[in-house]
mmCIF file of C-alpha atoms in Angstrom:
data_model
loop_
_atom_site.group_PDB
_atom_site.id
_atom_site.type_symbol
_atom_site.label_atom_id
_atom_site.label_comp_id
_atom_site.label_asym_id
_atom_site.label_seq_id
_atom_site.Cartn_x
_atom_site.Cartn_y
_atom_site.Cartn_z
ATOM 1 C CA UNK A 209 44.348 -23.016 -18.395
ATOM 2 C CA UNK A 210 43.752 -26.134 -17.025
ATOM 3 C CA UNK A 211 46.408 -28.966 -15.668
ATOM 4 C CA UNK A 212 45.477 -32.678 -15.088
ATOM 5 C CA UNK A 213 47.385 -34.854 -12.521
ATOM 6 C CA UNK A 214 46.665 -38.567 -11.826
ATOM 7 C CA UNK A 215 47.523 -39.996 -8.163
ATOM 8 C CA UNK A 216 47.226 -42.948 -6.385
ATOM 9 C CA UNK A 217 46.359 -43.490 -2.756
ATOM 10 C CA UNK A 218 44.737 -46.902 -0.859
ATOM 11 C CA UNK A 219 41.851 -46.888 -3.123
ATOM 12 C CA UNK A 220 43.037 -46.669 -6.581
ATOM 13 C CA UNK A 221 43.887 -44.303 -9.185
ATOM 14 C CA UNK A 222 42.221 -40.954 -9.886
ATOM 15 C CA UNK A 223 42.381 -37.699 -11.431
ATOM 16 C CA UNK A 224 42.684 -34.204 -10.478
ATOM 17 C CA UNK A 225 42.345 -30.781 -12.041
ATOM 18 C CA UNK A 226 43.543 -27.549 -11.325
ATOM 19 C CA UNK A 227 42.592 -24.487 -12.877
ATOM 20 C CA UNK A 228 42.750 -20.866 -13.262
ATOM 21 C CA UNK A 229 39.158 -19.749 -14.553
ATOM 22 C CA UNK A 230 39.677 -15.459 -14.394
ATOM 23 C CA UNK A 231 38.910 -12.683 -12.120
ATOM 24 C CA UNK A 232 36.451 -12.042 -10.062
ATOM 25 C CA UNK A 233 35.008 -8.745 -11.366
ATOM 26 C CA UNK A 234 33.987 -7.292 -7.650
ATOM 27 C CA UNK A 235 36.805 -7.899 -5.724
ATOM 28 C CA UNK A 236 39.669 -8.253 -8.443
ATOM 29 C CA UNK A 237 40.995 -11.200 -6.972
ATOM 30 C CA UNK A 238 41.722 -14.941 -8.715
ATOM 31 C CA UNK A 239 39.110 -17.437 -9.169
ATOM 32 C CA UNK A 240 40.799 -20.906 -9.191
ATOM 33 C CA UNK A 241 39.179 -24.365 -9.045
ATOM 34 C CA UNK A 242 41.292 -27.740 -7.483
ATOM 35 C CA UNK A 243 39.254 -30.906 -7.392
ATOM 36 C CA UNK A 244 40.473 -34.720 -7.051
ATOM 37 C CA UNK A 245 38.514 -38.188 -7.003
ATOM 38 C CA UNK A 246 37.586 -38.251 -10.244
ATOM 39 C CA UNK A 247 38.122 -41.845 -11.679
ATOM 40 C CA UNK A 248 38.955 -41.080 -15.620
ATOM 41 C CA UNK A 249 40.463 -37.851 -16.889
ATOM 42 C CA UNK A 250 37.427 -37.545 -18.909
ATOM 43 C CA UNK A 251 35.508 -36.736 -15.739
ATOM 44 C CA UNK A 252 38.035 -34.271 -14.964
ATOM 45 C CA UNK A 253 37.889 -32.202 -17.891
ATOM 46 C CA UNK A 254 34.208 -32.056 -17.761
ATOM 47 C CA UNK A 255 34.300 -30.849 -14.817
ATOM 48 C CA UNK A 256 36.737 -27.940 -15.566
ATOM 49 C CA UNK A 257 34.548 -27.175 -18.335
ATOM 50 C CA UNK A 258 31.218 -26.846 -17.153
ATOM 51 C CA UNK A 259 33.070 -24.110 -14.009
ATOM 52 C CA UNK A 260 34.948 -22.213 -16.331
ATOM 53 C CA UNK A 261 31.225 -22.011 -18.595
ATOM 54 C CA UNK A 262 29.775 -21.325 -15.252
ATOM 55 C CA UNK A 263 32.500 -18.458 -14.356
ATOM 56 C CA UNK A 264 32.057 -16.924 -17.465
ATOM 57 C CA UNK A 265 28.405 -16.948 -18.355
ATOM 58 C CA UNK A 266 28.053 -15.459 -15.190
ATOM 59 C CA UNK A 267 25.842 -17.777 -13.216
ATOM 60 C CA UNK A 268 28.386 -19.411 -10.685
ATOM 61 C CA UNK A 269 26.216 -18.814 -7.620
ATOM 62 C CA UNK A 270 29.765 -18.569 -4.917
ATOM 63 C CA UNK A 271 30.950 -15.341 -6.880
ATOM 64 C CA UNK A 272 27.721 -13.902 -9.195
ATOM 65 C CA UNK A 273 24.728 -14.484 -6.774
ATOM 66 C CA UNK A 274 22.703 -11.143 -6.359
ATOM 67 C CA UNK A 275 22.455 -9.597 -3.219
ATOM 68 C CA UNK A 276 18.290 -8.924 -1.500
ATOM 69 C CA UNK A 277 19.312 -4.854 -2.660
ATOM 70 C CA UNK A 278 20.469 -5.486 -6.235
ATOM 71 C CA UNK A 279 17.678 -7.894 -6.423
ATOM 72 C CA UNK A 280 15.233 -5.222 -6.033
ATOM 73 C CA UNK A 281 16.207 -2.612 -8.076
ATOM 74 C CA UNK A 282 15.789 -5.173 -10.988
ATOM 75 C CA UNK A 283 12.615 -6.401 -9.512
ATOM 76 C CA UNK A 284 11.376 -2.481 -9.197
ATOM 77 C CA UNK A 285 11.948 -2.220 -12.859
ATOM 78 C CA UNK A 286 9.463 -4.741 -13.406
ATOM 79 C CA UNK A 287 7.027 -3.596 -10.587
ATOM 80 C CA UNK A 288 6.811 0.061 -11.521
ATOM 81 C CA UNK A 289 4.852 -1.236 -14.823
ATOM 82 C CA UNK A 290 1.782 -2.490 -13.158
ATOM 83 C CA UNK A 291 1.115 -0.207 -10.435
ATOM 84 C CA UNK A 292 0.806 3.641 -9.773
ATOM 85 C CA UNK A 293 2.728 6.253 -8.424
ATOM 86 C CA UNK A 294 1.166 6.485 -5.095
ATOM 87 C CA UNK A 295 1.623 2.539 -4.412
ATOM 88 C CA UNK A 296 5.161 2.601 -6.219
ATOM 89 C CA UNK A 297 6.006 5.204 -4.268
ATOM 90 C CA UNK A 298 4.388 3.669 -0.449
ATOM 91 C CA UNK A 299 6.288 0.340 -1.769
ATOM 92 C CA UNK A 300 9.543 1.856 -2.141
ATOM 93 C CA UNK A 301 9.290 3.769 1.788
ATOM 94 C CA UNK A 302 8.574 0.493 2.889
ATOM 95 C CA UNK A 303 11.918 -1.540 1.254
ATOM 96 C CA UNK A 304 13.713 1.579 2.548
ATOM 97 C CA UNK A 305 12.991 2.092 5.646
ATOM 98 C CA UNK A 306 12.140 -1.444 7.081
ATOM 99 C CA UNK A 307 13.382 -3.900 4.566
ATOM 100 C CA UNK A 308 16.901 -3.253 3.188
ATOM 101 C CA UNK A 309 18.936 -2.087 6.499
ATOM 102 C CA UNK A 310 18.526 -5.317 7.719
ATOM 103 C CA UNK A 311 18.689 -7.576 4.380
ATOM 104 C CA UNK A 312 20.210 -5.682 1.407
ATOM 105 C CA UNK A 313 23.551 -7.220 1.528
ATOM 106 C CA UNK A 314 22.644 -10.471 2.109
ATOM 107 C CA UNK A 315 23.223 -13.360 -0.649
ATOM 108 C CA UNK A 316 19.456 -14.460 -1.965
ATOM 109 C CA UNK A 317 21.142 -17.598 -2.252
ATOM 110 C CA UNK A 318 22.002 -16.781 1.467
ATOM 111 C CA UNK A 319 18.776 -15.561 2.696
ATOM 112 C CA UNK A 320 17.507 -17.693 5.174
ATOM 113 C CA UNK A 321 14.052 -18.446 7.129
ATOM 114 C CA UNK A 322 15.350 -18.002 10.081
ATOM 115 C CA UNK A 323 16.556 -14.469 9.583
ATOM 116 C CA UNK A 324 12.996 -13.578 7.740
ATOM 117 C CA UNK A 325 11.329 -15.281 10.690
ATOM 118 C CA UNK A 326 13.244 -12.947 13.188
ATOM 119 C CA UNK A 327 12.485 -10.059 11.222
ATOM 120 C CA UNK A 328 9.127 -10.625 11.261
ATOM 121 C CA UNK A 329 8.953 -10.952 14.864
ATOM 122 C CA UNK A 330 10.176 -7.577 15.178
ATOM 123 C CA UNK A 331 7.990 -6.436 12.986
ATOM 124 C CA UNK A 332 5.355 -7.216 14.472
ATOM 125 C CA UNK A 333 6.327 -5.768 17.860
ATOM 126 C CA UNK A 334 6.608 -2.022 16.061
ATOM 127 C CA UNK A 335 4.408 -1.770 13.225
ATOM 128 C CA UNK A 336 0.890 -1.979 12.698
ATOM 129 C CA UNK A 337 1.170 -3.007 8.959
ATOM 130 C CA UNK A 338 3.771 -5.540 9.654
ATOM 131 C CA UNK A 339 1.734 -8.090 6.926
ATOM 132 C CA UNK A 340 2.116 -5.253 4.246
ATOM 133 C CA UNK A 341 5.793 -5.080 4.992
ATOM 134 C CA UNK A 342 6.295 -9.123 4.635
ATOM 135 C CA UNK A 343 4.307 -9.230 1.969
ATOM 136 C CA UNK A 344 6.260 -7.008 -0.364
ATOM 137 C CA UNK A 345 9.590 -9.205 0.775
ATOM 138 C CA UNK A 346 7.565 -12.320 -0.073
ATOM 139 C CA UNK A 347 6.731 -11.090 -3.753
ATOM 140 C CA UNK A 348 10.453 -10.217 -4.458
ATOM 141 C CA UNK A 349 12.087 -13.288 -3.638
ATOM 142 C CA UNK A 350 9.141 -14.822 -5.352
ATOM 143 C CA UNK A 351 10.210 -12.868 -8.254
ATOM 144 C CA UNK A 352 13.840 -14.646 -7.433
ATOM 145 C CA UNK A 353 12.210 -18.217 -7.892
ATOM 146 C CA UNK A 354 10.576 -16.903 -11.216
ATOM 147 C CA UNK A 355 13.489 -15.481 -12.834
ATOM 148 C CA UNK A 356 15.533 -18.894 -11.454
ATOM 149 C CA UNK A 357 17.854 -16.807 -8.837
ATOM 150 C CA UNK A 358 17.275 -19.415 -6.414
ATOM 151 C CA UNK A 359 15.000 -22.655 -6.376
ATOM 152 C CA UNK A 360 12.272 -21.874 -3.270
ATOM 153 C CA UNK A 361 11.182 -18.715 -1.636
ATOM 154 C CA UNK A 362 12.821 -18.767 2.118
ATOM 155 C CA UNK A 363 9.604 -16.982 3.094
ATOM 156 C CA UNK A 364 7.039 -18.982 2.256
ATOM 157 C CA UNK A 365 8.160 -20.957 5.538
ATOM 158 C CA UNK A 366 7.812 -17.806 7.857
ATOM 159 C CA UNK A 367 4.739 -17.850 10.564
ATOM 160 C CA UNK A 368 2.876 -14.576 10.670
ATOM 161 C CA UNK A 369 2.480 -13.693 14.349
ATOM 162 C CA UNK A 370 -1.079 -13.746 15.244
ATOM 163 C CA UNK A 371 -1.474 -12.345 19.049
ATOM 164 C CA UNK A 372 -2.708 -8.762 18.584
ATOM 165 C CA UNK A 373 -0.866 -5.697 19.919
ATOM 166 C CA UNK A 374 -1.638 -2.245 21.024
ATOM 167 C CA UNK A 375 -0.260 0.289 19.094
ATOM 168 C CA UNK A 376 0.363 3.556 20.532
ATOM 169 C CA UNK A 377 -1.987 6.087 18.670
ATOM 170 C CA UNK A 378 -2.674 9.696 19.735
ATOM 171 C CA UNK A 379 -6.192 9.222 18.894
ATOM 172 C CA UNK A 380 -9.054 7.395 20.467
ATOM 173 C CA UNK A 381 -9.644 3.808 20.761
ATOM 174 C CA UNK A 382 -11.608 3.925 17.752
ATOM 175 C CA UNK A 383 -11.402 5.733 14.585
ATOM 176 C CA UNK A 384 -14.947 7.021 13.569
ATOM 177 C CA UNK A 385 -17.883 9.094 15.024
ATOM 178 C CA UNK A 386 -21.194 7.377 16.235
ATOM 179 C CA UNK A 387 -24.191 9.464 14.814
ATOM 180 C CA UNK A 388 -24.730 11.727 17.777
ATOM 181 C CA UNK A 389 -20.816 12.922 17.483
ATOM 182 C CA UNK A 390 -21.006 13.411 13.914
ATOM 183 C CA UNK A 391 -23.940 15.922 13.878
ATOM 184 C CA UNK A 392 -22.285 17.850 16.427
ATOM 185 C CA UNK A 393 -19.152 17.764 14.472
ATOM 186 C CA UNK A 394 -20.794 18.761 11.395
ATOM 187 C CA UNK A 395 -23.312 21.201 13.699
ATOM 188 C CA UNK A 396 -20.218 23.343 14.936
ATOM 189 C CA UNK A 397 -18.295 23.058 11.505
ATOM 190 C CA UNK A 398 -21.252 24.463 10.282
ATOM 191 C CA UNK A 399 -21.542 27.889 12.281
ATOM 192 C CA UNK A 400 -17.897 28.349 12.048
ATOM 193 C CA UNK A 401 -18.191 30.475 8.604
ATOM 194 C CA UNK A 402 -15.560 27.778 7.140
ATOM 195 C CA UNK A 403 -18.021 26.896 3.731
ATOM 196 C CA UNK A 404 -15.170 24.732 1.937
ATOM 197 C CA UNK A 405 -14.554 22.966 4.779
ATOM 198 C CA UNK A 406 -17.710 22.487 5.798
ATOM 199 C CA UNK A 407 -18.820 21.087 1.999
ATOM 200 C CA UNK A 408 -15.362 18.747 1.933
ATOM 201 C CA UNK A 409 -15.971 17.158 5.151
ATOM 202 C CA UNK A 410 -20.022 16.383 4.433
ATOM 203 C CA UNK A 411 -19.091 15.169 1.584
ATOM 204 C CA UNK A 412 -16.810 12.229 3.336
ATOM 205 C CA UNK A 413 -19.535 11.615 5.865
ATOM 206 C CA UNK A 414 -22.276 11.163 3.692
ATOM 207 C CA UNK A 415 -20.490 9.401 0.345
ATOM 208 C CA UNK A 416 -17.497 7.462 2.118
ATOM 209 C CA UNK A 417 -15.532 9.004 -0.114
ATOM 210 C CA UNK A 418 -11.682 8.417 -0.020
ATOM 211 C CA UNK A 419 -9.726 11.460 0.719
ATOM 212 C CA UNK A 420 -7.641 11.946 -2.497
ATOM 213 C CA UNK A 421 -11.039 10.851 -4.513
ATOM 214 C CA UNK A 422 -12.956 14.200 -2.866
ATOM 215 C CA UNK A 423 -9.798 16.551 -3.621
ATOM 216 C CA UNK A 424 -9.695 15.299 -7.072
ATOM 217 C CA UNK A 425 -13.658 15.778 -7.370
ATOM 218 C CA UNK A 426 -14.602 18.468 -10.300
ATOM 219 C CA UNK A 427 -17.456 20.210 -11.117
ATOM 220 C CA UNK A 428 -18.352 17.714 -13.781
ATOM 221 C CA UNK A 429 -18.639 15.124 -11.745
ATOM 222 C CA UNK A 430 -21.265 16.710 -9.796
ATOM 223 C CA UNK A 431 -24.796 15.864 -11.232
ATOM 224 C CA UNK A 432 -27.710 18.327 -9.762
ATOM 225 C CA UNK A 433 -30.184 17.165 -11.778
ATOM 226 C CA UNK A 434 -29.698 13.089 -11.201
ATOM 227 C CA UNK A 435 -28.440 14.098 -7.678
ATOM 228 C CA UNK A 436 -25.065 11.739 -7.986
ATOM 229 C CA UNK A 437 -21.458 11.880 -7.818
ATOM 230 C CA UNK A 438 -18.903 10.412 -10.391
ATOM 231 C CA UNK A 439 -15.750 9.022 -8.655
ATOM 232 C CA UNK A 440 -13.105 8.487 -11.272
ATOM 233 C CA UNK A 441 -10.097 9.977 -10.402
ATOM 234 C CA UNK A 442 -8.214 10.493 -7.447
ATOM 235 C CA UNK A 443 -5.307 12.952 -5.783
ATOM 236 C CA UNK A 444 -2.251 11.200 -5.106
ATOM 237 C CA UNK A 445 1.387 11.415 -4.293
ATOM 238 C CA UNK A 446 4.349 9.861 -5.812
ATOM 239 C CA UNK A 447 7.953 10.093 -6.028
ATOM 240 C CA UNK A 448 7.681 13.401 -8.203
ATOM 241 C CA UNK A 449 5.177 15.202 -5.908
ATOM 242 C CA UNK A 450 0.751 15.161 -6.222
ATOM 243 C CA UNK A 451 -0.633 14.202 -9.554
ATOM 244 C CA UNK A 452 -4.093 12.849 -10.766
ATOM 245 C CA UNK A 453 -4.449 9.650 -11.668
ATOM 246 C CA UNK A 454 -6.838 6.691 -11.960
ATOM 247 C CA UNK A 455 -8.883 5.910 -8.266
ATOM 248 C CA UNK A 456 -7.487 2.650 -6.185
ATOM 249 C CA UNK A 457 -8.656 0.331 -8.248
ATOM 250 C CA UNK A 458 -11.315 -0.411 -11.181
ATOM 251 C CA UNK A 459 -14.016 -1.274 -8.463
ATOM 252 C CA UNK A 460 -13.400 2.292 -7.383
ATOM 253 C CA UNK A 461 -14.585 3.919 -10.698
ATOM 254 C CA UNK A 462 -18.798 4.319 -9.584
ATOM 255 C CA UNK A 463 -21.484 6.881 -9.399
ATOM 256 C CA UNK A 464 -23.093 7.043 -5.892
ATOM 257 C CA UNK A 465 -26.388 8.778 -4.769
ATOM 258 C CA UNK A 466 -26.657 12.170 -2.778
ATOM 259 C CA UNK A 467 -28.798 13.065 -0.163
ATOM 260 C CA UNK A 468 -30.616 16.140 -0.870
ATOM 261 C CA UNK A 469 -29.485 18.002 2.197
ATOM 262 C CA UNK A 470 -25.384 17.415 1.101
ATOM 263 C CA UNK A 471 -26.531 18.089 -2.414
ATOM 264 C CA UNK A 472 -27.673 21.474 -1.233
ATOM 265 C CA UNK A 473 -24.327 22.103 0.819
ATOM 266 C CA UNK A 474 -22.452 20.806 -2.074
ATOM 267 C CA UNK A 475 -24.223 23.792 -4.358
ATOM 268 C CA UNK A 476 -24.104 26.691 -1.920
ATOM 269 C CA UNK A 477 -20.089 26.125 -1.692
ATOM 270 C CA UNK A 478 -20.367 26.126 -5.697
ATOM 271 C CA UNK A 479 -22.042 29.686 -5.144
ATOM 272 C CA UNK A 480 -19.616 30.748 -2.884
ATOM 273 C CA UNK A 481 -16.353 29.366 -4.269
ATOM 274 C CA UNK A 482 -17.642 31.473 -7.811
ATOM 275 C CA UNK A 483 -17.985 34.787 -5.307
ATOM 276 C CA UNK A 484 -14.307 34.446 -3.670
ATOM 277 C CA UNK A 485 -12.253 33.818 -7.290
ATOM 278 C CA UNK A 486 -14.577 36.356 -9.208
ATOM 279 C CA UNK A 487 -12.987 39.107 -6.250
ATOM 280 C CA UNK A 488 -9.725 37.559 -7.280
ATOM 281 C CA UNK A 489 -10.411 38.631 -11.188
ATOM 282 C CA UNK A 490 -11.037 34.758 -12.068
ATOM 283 C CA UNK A 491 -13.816 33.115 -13.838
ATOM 284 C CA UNK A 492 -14.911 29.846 -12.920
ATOM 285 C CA UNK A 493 -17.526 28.723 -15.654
ATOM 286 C CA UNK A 494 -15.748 26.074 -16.805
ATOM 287 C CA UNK A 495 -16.814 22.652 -15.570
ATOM 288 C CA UNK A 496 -13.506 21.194 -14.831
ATOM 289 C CA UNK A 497 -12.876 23.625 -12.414
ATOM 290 C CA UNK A 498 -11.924 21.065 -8.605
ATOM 291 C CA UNK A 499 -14.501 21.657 -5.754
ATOM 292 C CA UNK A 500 -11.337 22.018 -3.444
ATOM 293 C CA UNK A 501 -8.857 23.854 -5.702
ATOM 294 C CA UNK A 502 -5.874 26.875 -4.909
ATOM 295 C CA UNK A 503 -6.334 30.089 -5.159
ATOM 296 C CA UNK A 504 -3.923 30.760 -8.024
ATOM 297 C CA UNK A 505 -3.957 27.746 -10.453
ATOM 298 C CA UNK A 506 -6.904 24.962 -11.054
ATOM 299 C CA UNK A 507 -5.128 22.046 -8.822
ATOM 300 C CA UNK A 508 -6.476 20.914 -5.902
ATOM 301 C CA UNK A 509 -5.431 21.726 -2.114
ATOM 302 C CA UNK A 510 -2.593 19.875 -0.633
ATOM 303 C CA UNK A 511 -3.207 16.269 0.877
ATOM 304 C CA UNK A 512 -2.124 17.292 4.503
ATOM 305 C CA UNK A 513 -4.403 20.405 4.376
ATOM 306 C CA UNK A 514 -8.122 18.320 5.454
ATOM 307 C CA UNK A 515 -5.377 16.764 8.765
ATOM 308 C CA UNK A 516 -3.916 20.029 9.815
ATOM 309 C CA UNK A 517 -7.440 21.639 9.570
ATOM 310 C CA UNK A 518 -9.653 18.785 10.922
ATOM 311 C CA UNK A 519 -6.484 18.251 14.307
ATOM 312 C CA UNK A 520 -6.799 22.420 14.846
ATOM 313 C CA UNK A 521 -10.451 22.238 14.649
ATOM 314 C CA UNK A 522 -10.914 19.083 16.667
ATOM 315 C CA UNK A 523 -8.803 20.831 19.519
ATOM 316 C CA UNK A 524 -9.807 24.157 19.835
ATOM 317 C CA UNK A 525 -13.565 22.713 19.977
ATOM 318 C CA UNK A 526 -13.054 19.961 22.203
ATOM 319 C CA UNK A 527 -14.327 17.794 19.697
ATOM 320 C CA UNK A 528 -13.155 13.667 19.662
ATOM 321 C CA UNK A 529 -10.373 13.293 17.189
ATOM 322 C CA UNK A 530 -10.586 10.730 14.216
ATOM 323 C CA UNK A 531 -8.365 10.852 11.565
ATOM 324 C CA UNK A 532 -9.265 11.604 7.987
ATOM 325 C CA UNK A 533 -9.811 8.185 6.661
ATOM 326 C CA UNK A 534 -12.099 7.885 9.853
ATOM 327 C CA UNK A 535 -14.782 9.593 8.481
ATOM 328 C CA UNK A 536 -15.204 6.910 5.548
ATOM 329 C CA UNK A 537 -15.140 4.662 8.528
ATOM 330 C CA UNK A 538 -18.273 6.317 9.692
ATOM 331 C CA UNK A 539 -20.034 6.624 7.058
ATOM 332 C CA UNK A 540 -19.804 2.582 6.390
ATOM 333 C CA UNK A 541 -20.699 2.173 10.484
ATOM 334 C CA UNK A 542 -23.776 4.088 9.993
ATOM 335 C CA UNK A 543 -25.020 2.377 6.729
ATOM 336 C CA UNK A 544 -24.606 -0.910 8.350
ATOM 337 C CA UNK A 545 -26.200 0.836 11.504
ATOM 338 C CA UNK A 546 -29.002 2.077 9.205
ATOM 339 C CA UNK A 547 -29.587 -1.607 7.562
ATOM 340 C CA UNK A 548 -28.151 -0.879 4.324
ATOM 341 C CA UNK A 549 -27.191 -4.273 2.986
ATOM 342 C CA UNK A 550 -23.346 -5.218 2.523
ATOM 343 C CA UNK A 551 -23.589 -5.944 -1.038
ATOM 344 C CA UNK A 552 -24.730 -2.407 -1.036
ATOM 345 C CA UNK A 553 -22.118 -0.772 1.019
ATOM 346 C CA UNK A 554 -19.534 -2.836 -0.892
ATOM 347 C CA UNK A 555 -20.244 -1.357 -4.096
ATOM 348 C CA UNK A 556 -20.860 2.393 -2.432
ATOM 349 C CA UNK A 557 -17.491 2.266 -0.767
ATOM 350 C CA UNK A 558 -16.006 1.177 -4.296
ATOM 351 C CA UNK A 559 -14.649 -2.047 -2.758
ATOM 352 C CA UNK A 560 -12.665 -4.497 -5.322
ATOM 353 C CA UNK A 561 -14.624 -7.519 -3.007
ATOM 354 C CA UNK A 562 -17.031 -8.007 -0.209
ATOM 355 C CA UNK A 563 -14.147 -9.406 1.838
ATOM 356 C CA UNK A 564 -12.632 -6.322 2.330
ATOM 357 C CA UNK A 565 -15.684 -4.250 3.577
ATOM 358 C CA UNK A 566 -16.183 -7.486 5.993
ATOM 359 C CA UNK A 567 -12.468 -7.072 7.035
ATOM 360 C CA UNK A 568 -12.385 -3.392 7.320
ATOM 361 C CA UNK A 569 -15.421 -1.518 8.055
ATOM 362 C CA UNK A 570 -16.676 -3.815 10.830
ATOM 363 C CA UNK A 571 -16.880 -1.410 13.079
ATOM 364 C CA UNK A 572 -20.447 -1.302 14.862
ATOM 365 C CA UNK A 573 -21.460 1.348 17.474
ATOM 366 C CA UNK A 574 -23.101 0.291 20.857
ATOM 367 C CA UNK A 575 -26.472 1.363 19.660
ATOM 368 C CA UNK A 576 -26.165 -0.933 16.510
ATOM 369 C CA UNK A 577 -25.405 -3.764 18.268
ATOM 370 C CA UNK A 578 -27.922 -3.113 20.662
ATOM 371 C CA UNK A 579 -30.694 -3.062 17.832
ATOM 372 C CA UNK A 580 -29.052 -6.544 16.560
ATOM 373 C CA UNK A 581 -29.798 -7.990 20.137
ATOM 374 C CA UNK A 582 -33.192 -6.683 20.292
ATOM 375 C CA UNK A 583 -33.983 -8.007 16.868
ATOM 376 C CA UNK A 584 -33.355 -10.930 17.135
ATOM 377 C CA UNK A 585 -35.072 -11.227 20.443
ATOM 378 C CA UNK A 586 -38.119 -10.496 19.141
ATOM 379 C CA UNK A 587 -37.819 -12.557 15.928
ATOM 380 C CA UNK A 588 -37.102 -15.692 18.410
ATOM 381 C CA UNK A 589 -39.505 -14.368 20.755
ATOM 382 C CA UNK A 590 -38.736 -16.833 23.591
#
């Protein structure tokens, strides 16, 4: 119910409006509009209508405006459509953990740069993947602008920090093997009667294979014959524990070459692994049978068991540490070292474009770089 009231002052004669529109459905209480200056009472009751269609249509921004957390959970509706578990699952750690203590409550309408800008900063002072963690805030409020929420994104504003910082890691200064360590990893993993683990962690040395790629690796995809390997599938975790799904991306889906040596390794363990279930009463002729599988059902190990094994290993042989994904590391620092070409390494490694093997895997040992120098010196030759 609305009331009209015309005054006078030094100025003239207006209009004003009072109103009652309803309540406010989170906190109970009143919403009431007052307003004066308007010069006719025509302007008045306009105005009265288009709040009260505001109020109840739910779009007056003071009382209806989501908050960053609401806005998410309607934005991860949308999300969990077009990615897979393992990345909906990373995505939602990341809004946990870093993103929604300090922004949930806040207003989108209310979200400012200055408070992105200062989160950011922090950011960057703690974590290593500070970008990734901006990024995902960047795509939801962008998904604010595209569902109208709000009219511009308060982070496209934000400056990335730029000035590197060392991050504590209990590892080396850098995460791969040169060639020298990696035949005397291999040599000692080799006499240590450990034949699975021996075959698992060739295998990522000489293919770059991705971890959950080589656990989800089957029989089938092993061709003698043609001497190749068939990535297209991969072991990954999501909210609901390990599944197998598609590999990272479509780039990802390729048959690479084997060497004949890791071909050989790759059918002893097949011998081997046939020997241990066969004592267990089990028959493994069928060709969908994993490489790394438990003993009691076809699945493959657990993702943590190649870390605890490679860290107990590493340490009781005195052997430099590298972490799992390090050994895909070496395998590209090697090809490059070898001359392979990147187009070629690119396509090995199952990379969606050459920017990202140029981004990632530029890691060069001192003997590479070396050969570079003396290359070029003799091409020049002056």
């Amino acid at each position: 119910m609305a009331t009209y009231k015309q005054y006078s002052n030094s100025k003239g004669k207006f209009w004003e409006v009072k109103a009652y529109l309803g309540l406010d459905e989170e906190t109970g209480k009143q919403v009431q509009i007052s307003k004066r200056g308007f010069k006719t009472k025509k302007q008045a009751v306009d105005y009265y209508k288009q709040r009260q269609n505001l109020f109840d249509s739910d779009l007056d921004l003071q009382n209806n405006s989501l908050n960053v957390e609401q806005l998410y959970h309607e934005w991860l509706d949308q999300y969990k459509l077009d990615v897979q578990k393992s990345t909906l699952r990373v995505t939602m750690t990341n809004f946990k953990l870093h993103i929604l203590p300090s922004l949930g409550k806040i207003k989108i309408d209310k979200l400012k740069t200055r408070t992105i800008q200062n989160l950011v900063n922090e950011w960057h002072k703690r974590y290593k993947k500070h970008k990734e963690i901006f990024n995902l805030l960047k795509r939801l409020m962008k998904y604010a602008v595209t569902m109208d929420y709000i009219f511009t994104n308060p982070c496209d504003k934000v400056i990335i920090p730029k000035k590197k910082i060392e991050y504590y890691s209990p590892s080396r200064d850098r995460d791969f093997y040169n060639k020298d360590e990696l035949e005397e990893f291999l040599r000692i993993l080799e006499k240590s009667n450990k034949p699975m683990w021996y075959c698992f962690f060739r295998i990522l040395a000489f293919t770059g294979l991705r971890r959950g790629e080589a656990l989800a690796l089957t029989w089938n995809d092993i061709n003698f014959k043609e001497s190749t390997l068939s990535v297209n599938k991969s072991l990954s975790r999501g909210n609901d524990g390990l599944y197998i799904g598609r590999p990272k991306n479509e780039s990802s889906i390729r048959t690479i070459g084997i060497d004949q040596n890791t071909l050989s390794v790759i059918h002893q363990w097949k011998k081997k692994q046939a020997q241990e279930f066969l004592k267990l009463g089990q028959n493994l002729l069928s060709s969908d049978q994993f490489l790394f599988r438990k003993a009691d059902i076809n699945f493959p190990i657990n993702q943590s068991a190649p870390r605890n094994f490679l860290y107990r290993f590493c340490k009781s042989n005195e052997l430099p540490m590298i972490n799992i994904h390090g050994f895909r590391h070496t395998h590209c620092s090697l090809l490059f070292e070898s001359g392979v070409p990147i187009k070629e390494v690119m396509e090995r490694l199952g990379h969606a474009d050459i920017q990202t093997t140029m981004n990632i895997y530029t890691h060069v040992t001192p003997q590479s770089r070396e050969k570079s120098a003396n290359k070029f010196a003799k091409y020049v030759n002056f």
